[in-house]
PDB file of C-alpha atoms and ligand atoms in Angstrom:
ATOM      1  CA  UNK A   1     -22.489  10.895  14.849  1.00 67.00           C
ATOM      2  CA  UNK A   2     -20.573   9.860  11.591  1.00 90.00           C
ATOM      3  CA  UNK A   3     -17.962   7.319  12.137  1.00 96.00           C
ATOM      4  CA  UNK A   4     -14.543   7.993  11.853  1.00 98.00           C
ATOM      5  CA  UNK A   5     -12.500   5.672   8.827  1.00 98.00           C
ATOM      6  CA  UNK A   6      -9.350   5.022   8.047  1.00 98.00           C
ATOM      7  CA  UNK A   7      -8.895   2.268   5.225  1.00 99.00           C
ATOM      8  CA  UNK A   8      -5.147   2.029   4.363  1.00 98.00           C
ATOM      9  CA  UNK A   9      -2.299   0.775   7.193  1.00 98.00           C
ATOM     10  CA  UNK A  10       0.281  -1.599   7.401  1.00 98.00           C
ATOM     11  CA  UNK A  11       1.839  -3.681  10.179  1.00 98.00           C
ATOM     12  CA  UNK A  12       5.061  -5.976  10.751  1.00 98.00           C
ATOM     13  CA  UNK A  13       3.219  -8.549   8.457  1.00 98.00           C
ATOM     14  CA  UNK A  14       4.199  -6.515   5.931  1.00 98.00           C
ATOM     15  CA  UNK A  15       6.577  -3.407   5.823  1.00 98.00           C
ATOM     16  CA  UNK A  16       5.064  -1.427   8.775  1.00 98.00           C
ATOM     17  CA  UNK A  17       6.394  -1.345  12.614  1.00 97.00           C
ATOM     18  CA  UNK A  18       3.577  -2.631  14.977  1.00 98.00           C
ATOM     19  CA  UNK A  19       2.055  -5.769  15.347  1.00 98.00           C
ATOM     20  CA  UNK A  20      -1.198  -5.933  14.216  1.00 98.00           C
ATOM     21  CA  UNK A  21      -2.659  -5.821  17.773  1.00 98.00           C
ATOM     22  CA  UNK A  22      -0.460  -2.759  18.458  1.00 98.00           C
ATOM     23  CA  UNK A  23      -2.521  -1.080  15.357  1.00 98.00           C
ATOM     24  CA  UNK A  24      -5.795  -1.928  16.417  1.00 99.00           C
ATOM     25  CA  UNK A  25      -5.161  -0.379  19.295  1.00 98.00           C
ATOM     26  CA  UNK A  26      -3.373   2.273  18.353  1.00 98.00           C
ATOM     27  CA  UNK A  27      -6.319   3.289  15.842  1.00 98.00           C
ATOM     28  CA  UNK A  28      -9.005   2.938  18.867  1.00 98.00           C
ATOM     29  CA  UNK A  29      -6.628   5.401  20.749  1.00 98.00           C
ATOM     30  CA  UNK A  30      -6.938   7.995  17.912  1.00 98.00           C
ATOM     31  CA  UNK A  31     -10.725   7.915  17.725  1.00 98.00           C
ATOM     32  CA  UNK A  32     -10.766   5.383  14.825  1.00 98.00           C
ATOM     33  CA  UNK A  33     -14.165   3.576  14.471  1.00 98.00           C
ATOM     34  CA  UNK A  34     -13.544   1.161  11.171  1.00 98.00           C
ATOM     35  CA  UNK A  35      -9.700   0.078  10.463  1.00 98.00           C
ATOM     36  CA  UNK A  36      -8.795  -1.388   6.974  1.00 99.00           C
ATOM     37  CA  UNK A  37      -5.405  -3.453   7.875  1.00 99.00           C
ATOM     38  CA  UNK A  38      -3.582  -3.410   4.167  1.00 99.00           C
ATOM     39  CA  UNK A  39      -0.541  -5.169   4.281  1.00 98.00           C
ATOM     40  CA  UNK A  40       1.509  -5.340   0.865  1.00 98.00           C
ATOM     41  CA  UNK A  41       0.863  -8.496  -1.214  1.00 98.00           C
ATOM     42  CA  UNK A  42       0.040 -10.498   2.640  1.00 98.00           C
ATOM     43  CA  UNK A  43      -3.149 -11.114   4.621  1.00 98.00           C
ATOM     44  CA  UNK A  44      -2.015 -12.900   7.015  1.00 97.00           C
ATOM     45  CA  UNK A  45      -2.090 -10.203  10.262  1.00 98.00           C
ATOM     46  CA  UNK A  46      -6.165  -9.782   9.547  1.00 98.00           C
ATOM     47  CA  UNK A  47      -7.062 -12.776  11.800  1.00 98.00           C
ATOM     48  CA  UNK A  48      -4.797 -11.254  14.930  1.00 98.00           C
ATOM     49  CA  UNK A  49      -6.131  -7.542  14.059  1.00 98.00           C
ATOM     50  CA  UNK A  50      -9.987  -8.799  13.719  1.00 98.00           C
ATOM     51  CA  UNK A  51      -9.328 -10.363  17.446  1.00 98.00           C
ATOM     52  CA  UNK A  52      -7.789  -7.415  18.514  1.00 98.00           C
ATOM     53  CA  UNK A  53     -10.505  -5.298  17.152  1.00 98.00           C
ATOM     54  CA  UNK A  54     -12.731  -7.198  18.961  1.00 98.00           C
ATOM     55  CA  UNK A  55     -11.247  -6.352  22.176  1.00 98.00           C
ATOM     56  CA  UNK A  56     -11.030  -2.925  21.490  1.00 98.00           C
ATOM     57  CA  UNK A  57     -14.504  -2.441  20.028  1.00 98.00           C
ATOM     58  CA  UNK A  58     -13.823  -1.572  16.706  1.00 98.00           C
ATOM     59  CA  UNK A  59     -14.682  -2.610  13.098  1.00 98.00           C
ATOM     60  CA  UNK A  60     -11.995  -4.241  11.203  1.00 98.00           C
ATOM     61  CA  UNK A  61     -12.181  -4.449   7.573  1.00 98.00           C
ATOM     62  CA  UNK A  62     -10.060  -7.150   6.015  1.00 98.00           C
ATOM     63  CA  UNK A  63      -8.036  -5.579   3.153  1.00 99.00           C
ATOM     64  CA  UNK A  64      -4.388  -5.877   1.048  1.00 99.00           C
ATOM     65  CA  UNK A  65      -2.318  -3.467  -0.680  1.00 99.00           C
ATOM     66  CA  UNK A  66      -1.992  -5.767  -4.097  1.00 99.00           C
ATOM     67  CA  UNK A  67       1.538  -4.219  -6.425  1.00 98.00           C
ATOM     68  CA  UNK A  68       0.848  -4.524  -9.727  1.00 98.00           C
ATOM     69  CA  UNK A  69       2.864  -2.929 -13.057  1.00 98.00           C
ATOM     70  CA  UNK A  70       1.113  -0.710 -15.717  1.00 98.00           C
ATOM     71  CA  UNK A  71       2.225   0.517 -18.486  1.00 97.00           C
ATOM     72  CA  UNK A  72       6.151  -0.288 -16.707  1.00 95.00           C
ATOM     73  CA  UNK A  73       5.230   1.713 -13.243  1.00 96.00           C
ATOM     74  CA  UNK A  74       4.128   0.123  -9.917  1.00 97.00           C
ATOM     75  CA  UNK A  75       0.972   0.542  -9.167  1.00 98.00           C
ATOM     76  CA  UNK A  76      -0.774   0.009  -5.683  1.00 98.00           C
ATOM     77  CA  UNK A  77      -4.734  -1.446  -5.771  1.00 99.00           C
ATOM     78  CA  UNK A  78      -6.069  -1.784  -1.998  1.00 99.00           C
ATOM     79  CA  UNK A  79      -8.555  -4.549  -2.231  1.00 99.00           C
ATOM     80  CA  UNK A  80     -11.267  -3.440   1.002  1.00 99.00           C
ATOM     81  CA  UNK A  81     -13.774  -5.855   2.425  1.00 98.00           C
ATOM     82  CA  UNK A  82     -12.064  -8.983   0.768  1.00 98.00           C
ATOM     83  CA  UNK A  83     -11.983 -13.173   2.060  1.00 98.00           C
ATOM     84  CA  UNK A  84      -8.489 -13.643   2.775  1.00 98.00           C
ATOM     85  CA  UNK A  85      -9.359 -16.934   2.233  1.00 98.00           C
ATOM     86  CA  UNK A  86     -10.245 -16.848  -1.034  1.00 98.00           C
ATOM     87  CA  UNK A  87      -7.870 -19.993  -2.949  1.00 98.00           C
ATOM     88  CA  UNK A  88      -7.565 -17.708  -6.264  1.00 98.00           C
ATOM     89  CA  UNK A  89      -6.383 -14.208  -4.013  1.00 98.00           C
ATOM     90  CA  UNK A  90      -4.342 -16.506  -2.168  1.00 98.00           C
ATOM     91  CA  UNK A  91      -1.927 -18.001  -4.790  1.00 98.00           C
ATOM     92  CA  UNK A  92      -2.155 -14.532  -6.426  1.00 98.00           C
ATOM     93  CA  UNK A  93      -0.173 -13.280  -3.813  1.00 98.00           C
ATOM     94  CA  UNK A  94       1.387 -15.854  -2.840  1.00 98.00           C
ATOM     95  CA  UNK A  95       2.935 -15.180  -6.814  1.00 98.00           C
ATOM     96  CA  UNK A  96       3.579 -11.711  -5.780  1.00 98.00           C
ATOM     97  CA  UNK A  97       5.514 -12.088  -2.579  1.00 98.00           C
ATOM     98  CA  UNK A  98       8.022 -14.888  -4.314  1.00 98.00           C
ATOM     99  CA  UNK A  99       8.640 -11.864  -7.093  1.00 98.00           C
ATOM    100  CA  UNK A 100       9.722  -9.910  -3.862  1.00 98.00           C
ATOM    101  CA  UNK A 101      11.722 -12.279  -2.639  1.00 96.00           C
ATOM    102  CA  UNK A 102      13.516 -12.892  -5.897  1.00 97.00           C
ATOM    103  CA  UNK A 103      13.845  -9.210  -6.159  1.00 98.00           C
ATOM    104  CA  UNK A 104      15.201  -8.629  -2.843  1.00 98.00           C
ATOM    105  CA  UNK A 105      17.935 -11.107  -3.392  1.00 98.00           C
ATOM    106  CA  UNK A 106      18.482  -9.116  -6.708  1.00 98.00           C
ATOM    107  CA  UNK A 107      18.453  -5.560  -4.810  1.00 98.00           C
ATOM    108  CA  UNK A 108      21.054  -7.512  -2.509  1.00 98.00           C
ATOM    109  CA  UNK A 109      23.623  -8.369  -5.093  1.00 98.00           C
ATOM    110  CA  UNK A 110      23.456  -4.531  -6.249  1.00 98.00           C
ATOM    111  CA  UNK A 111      23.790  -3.025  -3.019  1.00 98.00           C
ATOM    112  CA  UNK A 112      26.861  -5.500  -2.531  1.00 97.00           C
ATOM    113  CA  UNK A 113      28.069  -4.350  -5.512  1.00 97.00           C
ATOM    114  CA  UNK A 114      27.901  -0.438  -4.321  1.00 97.00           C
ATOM    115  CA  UNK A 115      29.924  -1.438  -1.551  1.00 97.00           C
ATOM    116  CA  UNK A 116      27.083  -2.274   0.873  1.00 98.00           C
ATOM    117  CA  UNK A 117      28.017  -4.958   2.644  1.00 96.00           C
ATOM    118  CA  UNK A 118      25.576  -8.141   3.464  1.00 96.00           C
ATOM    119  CA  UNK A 119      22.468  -6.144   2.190  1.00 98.00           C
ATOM    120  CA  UNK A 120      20.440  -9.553   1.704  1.00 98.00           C
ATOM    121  CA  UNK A 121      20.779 -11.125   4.782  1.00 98.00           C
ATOM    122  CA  UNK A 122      20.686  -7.510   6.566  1.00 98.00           C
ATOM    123  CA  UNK A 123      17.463  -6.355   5.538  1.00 98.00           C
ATOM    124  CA  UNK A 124      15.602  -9.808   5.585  1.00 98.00           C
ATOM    125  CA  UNK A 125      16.082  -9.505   9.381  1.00 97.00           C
ATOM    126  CA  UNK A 126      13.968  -6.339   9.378  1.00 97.00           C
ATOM    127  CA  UNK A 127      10.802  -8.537   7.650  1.00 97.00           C
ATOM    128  CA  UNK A 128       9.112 -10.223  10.581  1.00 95.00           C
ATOM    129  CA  UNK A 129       6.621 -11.288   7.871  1.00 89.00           C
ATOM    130  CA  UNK A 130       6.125 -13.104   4.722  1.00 92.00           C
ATOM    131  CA  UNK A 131       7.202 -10.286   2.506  1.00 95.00           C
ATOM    132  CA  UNK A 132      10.352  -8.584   1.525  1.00 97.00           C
ATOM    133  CA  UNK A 133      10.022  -4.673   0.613  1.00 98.00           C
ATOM    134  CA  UNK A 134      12.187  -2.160  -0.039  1.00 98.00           C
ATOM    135  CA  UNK A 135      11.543  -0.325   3.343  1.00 98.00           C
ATOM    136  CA  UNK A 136      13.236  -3.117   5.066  1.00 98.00           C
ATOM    137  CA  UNK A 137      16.325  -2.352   3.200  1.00 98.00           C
ATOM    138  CA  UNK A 138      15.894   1.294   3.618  1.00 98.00           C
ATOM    139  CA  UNK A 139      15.509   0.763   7.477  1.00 98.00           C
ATOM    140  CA  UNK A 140      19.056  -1.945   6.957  1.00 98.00           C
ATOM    141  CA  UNK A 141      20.438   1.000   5.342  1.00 98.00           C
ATOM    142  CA  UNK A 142      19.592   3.667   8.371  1.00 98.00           C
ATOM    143  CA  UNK A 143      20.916   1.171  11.081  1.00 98.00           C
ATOM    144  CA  UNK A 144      24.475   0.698   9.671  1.00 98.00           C
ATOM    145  CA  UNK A 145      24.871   4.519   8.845  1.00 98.00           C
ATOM    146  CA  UNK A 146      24.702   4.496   4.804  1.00 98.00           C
ATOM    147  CA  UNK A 147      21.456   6.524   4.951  1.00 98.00           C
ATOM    148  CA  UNK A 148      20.231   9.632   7.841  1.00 97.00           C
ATOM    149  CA  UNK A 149      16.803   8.132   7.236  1.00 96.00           C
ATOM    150  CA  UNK A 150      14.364   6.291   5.062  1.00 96.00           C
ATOM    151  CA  UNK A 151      13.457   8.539   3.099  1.00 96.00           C
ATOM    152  CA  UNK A 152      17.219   9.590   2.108  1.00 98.00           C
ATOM    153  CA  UNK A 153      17.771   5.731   1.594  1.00 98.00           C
ATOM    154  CA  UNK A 154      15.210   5.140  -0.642  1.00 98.00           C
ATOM    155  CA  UNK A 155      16.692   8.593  -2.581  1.00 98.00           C
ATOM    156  CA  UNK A 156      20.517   7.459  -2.411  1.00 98.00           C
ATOM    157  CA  UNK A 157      19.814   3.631  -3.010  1.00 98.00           C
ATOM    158  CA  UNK A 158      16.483   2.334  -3.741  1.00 98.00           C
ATOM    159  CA  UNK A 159      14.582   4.768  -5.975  1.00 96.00           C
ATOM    160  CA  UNK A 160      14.535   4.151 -10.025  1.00 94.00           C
ATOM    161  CA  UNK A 161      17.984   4.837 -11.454  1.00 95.00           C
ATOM    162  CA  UNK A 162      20.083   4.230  -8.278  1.00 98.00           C
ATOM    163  CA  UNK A 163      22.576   1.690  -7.090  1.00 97.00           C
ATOM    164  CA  UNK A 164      19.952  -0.796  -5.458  1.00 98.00           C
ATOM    165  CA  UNK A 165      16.677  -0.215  -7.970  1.00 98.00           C
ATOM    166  CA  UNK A 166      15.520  -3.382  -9.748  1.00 97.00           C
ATOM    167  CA  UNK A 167      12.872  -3.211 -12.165  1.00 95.00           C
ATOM    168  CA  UNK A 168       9.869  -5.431 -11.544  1.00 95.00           C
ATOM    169  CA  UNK A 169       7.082  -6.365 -13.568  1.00 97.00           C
ATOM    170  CA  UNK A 170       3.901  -7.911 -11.366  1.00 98.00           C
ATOM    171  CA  UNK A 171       1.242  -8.566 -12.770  1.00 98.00           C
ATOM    172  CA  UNK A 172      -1.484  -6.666 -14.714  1.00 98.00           C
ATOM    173  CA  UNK A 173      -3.567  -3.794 -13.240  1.00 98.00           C
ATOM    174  CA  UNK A 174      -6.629  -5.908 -14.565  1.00 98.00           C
ATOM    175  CA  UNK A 175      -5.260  -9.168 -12.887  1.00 98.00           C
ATOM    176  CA  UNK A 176      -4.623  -7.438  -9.428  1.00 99.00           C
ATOM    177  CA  UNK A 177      -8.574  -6.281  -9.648  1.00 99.00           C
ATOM    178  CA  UNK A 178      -9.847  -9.608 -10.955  1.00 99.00           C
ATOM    179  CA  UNK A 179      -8.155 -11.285  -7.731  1.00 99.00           C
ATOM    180  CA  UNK A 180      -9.631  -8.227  -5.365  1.00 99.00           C
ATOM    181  CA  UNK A 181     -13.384  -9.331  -7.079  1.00 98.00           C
ATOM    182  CA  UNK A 182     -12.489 -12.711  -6.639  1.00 98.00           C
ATOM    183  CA  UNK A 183     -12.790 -12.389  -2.859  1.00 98.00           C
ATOM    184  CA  UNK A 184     -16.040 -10.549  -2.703  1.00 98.00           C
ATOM    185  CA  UNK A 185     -13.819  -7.491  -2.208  1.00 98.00           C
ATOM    186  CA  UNK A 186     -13.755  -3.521  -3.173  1.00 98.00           C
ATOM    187  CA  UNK A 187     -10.769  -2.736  -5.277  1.00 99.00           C
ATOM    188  CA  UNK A 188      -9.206   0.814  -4.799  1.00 99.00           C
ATOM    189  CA  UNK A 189      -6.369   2.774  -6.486  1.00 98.00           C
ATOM    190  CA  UNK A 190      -3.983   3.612  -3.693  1.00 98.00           C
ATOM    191  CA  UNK A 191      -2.550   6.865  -3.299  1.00 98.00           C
ATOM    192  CA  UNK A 192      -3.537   8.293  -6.959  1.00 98.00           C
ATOM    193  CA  UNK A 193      -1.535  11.323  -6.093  1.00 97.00           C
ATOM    194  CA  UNK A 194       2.031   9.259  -5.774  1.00 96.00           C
ATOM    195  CA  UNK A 195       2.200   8.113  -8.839  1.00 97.00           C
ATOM    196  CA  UNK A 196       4.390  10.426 -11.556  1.00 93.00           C
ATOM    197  CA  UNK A 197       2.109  10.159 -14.695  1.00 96.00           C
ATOM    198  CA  UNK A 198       0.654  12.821 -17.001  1.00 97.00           C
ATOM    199  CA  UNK A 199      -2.846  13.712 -16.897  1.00 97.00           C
ATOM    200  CA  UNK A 200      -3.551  11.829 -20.134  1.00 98.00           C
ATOM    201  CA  UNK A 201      -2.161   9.044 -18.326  1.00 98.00           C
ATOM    202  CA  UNK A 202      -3.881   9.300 -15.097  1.00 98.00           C
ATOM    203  CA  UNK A 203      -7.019   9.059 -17.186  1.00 98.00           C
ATOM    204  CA  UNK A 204      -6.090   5.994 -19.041  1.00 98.00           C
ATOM    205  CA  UNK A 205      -5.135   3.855 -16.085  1.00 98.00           C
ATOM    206  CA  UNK A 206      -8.147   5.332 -14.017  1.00 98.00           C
ATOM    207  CA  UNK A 207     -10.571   3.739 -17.404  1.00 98.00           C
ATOM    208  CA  UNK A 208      -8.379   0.816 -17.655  1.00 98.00           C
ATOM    209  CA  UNK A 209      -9.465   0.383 -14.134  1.00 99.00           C
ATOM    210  CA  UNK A 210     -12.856   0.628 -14.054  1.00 98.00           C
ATOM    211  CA  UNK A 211     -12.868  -1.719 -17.422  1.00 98.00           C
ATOM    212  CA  UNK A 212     -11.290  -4.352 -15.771  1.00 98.00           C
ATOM    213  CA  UNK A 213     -14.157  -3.577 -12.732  1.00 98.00           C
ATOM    214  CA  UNK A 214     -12.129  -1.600 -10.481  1.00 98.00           C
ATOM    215  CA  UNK A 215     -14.236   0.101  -7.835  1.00 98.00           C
ATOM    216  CA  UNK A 216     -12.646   3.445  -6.068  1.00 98.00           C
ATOM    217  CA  UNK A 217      -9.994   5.717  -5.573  1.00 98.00           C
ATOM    218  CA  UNK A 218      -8.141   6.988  -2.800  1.00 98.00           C
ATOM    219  CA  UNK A 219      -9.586  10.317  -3.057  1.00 98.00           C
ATOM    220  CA  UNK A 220      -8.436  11.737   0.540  1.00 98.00           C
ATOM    221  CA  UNK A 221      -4.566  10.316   2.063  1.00 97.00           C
ATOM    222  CA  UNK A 222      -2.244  10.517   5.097  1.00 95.00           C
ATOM    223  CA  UNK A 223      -0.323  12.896   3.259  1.00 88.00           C
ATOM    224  CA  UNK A 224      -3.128  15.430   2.814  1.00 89.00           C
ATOM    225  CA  UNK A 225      -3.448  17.560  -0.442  1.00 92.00           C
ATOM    226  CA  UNK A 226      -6.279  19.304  -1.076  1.00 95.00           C
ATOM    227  CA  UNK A 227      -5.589  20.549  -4.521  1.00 96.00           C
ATOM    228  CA  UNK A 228      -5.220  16.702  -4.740  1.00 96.00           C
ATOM    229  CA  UNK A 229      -8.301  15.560  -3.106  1.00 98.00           C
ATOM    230  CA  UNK A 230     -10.387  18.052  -5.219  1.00 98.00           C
ATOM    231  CA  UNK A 231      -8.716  16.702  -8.364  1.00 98.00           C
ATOM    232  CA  UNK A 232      -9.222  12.832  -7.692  1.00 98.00           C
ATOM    233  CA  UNK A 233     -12.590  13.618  -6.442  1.00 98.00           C
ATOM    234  CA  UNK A 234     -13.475  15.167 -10.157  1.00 98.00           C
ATOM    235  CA  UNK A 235     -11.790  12.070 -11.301  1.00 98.00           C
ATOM    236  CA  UNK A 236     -13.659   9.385  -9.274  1.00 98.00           C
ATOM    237  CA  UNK A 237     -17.174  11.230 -10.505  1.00 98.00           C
ATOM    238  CA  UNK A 238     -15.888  11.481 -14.058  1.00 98.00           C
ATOM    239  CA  UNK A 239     -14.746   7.840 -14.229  1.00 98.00           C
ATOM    240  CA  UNK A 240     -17.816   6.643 -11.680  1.00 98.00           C
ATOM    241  CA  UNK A 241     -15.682   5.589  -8.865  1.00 98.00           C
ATOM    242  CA  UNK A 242     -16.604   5.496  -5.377  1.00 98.00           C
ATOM    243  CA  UNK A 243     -14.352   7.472  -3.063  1.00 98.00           C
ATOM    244  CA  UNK A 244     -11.573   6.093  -0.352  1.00 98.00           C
ATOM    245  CA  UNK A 245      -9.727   7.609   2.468  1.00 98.00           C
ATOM    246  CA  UNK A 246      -6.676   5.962   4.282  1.00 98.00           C
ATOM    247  CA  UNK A 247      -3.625   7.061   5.960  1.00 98.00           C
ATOM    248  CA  UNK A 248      -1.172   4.325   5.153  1.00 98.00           C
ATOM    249  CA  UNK A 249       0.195   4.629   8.286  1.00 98.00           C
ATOM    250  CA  UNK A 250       3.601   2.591   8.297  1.00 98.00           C
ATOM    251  CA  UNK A 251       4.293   3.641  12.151  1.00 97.00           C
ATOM    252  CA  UNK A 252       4.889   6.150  14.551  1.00 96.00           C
ATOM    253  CA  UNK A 253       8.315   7.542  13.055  1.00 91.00           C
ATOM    254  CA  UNK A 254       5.558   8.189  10.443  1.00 89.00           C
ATOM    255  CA  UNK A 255       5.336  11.738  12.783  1.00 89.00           C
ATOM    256  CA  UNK A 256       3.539  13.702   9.774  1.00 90.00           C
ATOM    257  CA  UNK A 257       0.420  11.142   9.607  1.00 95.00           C
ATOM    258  CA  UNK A 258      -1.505   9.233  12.331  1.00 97.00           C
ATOM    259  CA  UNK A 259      -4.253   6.586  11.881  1.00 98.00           C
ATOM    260  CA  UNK A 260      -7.672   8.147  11.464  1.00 97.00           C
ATOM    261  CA  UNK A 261      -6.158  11.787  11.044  1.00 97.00           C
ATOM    262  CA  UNK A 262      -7.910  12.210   7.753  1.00 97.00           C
ATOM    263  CA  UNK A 263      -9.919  15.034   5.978  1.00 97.00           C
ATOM    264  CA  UNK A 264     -13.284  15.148   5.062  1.00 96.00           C
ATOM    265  CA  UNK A 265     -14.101  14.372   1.156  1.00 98.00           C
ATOM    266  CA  UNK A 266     -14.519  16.893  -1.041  1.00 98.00           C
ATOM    267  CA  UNK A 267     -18.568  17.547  -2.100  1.00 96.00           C
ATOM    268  CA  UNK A 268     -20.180  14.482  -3.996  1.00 95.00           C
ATOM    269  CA  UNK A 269     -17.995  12.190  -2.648  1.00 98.00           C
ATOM    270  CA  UNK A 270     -19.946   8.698  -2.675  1.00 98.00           C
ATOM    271  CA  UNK A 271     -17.778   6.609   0.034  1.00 98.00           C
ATOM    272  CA  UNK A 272     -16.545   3.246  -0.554  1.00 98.00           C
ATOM    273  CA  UNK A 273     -18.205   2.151   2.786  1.00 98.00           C
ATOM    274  CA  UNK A 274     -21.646   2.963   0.977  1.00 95.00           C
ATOM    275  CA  UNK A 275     -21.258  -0.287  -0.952  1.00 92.00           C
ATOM    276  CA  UNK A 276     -20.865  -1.967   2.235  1.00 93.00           C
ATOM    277  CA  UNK A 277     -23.961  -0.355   3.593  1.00 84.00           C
ATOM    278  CA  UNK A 278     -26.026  -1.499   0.228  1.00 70.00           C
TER     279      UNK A 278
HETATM  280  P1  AMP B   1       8.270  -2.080  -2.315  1.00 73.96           P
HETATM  281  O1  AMP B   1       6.794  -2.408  -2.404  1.00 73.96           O
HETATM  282  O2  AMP B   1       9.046  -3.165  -1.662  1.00 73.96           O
HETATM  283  O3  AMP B   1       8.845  -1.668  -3.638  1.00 73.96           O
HETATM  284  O4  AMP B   1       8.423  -0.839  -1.356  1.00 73.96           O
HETATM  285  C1  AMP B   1       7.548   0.226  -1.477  1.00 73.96           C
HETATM  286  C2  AMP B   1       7.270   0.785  -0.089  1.00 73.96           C
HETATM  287  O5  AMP B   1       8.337   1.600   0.287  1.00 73.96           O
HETATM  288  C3  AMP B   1       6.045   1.665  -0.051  1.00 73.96           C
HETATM  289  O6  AMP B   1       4.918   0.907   0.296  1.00 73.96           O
HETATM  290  C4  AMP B   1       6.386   2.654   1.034  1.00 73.96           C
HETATM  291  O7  AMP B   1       6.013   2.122   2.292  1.00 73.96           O
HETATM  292  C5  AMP B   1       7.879   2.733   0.991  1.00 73.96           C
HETATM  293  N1  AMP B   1       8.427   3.894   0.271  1.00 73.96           N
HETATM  294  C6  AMP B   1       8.454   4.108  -1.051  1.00 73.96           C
HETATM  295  N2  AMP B   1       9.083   5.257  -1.359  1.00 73.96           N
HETATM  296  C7  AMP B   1       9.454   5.807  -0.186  1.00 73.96           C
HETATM  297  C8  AMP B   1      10.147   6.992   0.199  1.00 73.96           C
HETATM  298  N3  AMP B   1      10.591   7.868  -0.714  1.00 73.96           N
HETATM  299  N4  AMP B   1      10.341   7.210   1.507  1.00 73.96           N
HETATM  300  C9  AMP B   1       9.919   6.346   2.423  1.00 73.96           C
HETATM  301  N5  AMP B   1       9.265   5.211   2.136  1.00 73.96           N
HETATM  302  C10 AMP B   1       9.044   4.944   0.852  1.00 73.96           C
HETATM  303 MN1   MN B   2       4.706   0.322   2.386  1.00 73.96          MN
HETATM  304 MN1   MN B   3       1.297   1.907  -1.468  1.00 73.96          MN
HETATM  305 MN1   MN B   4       0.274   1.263   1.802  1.00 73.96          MN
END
């Protein structure tokens, strides 16, 4: 029987609705065998979620969703398998999640400024974690009635060229990946399919990547493509990356993706978890 994976999800640490036991035991519910929890630019739910995987008799990989900038987009690495303890990971994010704060106060003062009123304060109390994203001022924005849902609140206020949208640079592609390595970890582009760059581009990060020792890509996601999978598959065997698969589940008001719910990978797929094996 092959096991069931599922290497991408958030929790509360981060910008995602459950607590990390909730997760674990959410994912053993749908038939998950190995969990990667990969909170944004945070590890610190992995020791509650390797407890509660424990309990629930499943494998827990330790993981983080590390936001870095190339070529002036946002780019998402998932580092798989990594020491959270690791000192050099550590104050790497630790880097990150002060940018986020500084950047949330900034989003603040432009929401304010569009006539939203006490964004700041608002949406901090929606991070019950370290971290201050951009989902918890979408979710600020649902609650008081500026947006219908997240997704229109991220279109009306958040998104590049709207009232709340502050440019960030973080820090190098190659940076992000030399922290991942640091702690003995797997680093993996994140939803290749998300990000709005040309094929010539796609290419360039995806070398770039593997330069700066970059291991895998997210060849199969939540939000299932197969025209998708098929093409990041080609890419991952023309750039010699391993292959990833992870649902990024966020929650259950996520109703169009569920932990573990994940297609197969296309032929000549080599999994990530192969390294692991090795
Ligand atoms: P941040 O890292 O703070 O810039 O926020 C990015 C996060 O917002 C992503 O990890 C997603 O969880 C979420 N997100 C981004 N775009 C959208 C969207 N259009 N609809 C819903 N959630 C989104
Ligand atoms: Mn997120
Ligand atoms: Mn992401
Ligand atoms: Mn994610």
């Amino acid at each position: 029987m092959s096991k069931t994976f599922d290497l991408h999800s958030h929790t509360l640490r981060s910008d995602g609705v459950l607590t990390p036991t909730e997760l674990v035991q959410r994912a053993a519910d749908k038939g998950v065998d190995v969990l990667a929890l990969t909170d944004h630019d945070v590890t610190d739910g992995i020791a509650e979620a390797t407890a509660a995987a424990g309990q629930a008799g499943i494998e827990l990989i330790p993981g983080v969703e590390v936001s870095v900038s190339w070529e002036g987009r946002t780019i998402h690495v998932v580092g798989l398998a990594i020491d959270p303890a690791n000192p050099e990971l550590d104050r790497g994010l630790a880097q990150l999640r002060a940018m986020r704060n500084e950047r949330g106060r900034e989003i603040g003062k432009r929401l304010e400024r569009a006539g939203v009123e006490n964004a700041h304060a608002g949406a901090s109390e929606y991070a019950h974690g370290e971290i201050l994203s951009r989902t918890h001022f979408a979710r600020f924005l649902v609650d008081r009635g500026y947006a219908a849902d997240v997704g229109k609140a991220f279109r009306d206020y958040l998104r590049k060229g709207k009232a709340g949208y502050v440019r960030n640079d973080w820090v190098s592609l190659e940076t992000g990946v030399r922290w991942i390595r640091a702690a003995g970890g797997t680093a993996v582009i994140a939803h290749p399919g998300r990000y709005k760059m040309s094929a010539g581009a796609m290419r360039r990060m995806l070398g770039e990547f593997r330069e700066s020792g970059g291991h895998g890509v997210e060849v199969v996601c939540g939000n299932y493509n197969a025209a998708e999978a098929e093409r990041f598959a080609r890419l991952a065997r023309e750039f010699d990356l391993l292959s990833s698969c992870g649902s990024d589940f966020h929650g259950p008001e996520q109703h169009w993706l569920e932990l573990g719910k994940l297609a197969p990978f296309p032929a000549g797929c080599i999994p990530v978890w192969e390294r692991w094996a090795a």
